[in-house]
Protein backbone atom coordinates (compact mmCIF):
# COMPACT_ATOMS: atom_id res chain seq x y z
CA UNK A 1 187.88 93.49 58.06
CA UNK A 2 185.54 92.47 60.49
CA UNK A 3 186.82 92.16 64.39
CA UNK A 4 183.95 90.91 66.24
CA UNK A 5 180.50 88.87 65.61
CA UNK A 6 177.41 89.38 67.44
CA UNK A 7 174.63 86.99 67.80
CA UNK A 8 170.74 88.37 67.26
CA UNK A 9 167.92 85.52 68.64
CA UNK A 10 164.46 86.54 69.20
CA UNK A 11 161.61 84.67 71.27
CA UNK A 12 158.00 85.95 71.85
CA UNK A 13 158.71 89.67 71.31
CA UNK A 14 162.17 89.13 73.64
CA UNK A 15 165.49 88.93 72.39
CA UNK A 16 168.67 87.42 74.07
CA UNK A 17 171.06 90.09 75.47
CA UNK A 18 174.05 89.15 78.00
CA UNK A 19 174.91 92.25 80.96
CA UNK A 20 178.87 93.38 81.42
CA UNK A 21 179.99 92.86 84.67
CA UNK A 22 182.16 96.04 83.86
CA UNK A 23 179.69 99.12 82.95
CA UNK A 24 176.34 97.22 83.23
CA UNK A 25 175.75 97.59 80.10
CA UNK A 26 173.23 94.97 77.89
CA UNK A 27 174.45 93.83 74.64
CA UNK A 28 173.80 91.30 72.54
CA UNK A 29 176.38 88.00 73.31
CA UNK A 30 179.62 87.34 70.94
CA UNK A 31 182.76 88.97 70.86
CA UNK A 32 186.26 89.55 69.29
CA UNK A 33 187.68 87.50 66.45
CA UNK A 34 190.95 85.59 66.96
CA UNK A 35 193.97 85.23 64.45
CA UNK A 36 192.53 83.23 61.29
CA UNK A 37 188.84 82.72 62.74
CA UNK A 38 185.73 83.43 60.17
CA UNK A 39 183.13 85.47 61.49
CA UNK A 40 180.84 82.57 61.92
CA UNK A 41 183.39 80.18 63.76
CA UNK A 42 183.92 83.45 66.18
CA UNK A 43 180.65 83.08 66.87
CA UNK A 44 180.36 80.04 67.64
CA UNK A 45 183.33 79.80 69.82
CA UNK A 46 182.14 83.29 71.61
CA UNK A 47 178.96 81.72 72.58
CA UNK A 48 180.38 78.26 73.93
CA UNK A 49 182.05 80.44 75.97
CA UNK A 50 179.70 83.13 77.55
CA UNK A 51 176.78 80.87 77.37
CA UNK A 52 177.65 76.96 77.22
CA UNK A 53 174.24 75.74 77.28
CA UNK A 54 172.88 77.68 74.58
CA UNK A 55 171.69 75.32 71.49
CA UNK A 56 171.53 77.41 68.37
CA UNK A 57 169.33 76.70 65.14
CA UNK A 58 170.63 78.15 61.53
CA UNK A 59 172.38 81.25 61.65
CA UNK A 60 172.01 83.72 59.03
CA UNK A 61 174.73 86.90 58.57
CA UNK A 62 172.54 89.66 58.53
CA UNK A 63 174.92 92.48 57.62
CA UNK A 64 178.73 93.76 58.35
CA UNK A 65 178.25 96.74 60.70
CA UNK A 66 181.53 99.72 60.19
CA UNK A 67 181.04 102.61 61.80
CA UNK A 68 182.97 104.81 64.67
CA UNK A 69 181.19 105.38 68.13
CA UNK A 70 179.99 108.99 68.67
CA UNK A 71 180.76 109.30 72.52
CA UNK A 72 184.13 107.03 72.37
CA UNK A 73 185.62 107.63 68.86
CA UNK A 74 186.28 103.73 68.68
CA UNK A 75 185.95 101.83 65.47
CA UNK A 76 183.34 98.91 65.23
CA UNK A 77 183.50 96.43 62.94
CA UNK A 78 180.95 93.52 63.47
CA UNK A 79 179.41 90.66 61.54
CA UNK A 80 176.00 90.40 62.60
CA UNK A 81 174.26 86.86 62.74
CA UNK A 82 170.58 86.13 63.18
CA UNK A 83 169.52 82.62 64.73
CA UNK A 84 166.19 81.24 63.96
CA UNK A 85 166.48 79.09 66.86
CA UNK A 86 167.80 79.35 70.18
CA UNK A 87 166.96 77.51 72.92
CA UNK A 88 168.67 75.45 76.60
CA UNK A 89 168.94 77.38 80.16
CA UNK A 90 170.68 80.86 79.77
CA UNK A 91 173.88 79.93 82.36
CA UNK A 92 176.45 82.96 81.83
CA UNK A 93 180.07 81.12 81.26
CA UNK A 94 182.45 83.97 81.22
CA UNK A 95 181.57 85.57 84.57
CA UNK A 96 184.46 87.42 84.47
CA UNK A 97 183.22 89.47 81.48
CA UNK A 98 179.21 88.95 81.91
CA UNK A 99 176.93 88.88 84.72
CA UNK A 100 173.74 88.31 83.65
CA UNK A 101 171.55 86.63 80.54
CA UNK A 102 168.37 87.35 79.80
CA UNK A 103 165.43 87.36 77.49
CA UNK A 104 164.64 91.00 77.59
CA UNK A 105 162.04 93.42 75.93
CA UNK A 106 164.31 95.29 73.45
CA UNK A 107 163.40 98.66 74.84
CA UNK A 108 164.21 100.21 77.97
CA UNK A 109 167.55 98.80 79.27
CA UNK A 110 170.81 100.75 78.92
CA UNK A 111 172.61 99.02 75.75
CA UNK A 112 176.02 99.42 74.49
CA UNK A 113 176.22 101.74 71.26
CA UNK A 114 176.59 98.39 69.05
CA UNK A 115 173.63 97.19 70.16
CA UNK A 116 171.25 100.00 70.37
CA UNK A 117 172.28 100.41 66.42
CA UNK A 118 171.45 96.66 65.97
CA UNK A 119 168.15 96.70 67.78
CA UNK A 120 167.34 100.55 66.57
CA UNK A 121 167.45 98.23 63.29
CA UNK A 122 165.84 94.96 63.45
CA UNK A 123 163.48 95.77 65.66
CA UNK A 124 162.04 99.11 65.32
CA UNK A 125 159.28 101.14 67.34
């Protein structure tokens, strides 16, 4: 079962990534499901949250991601969505959680293991 979706949006060679307040890490912006959501209204909800301003195109599930993290041992279990669109001012929500939201190159920033496996795979070297 899947516990979290992630949102994937890409502009001019960029692609959207949000910055934890906690470890500084980059990921890309969604979060956990709650009791009777679908991965798609998770999403939605996630990113009303973190980043209200945010307009979203069609979103297209890209793939269920199950695996454990090396370095932690925890479990992830993500639905992955792909927006063709996305457009409006990046203003961070949740600044409890998040920091900072960016369009950023998708190499060279510290990213949480989730992400790095999501970007090691749509966007390759």
């Amino acid at each position: 079962m899947t516990k979290s979706s992630k949102l994937v949006a890409a502009k001019k060679g960029r692609i959207l990534l949000v910055r934890r307040r906690r470890d500084k890490l980059w990921m890309f912006p969604g979060g956990r499901k709650q009791d009777g959501e679908s991965e798609r209204k998770c999403l939605h909800r996630e990113i009303r949250e973190e980043l209200p301003k945010l307009k979203l195109g069609e979103l297209k599930l890209w793939k269920e991601v199950k695996g454990k993290n090396r370095e932690t041992g925890r479990r992830m279990s993500d639905a992955i969505f792909v927006a063709k669109k996305a457009s409006g001012p990046l203003k961070v929500g949740d600044k409890k959680e998040i920091d900072k939201v960016a369009w950023r190159k998708p190499r060279g920033i510290r990213l949480t293991a989730t992400s790095r496996y999501i970007r090691d795979k749509l966007f390759p070297k």
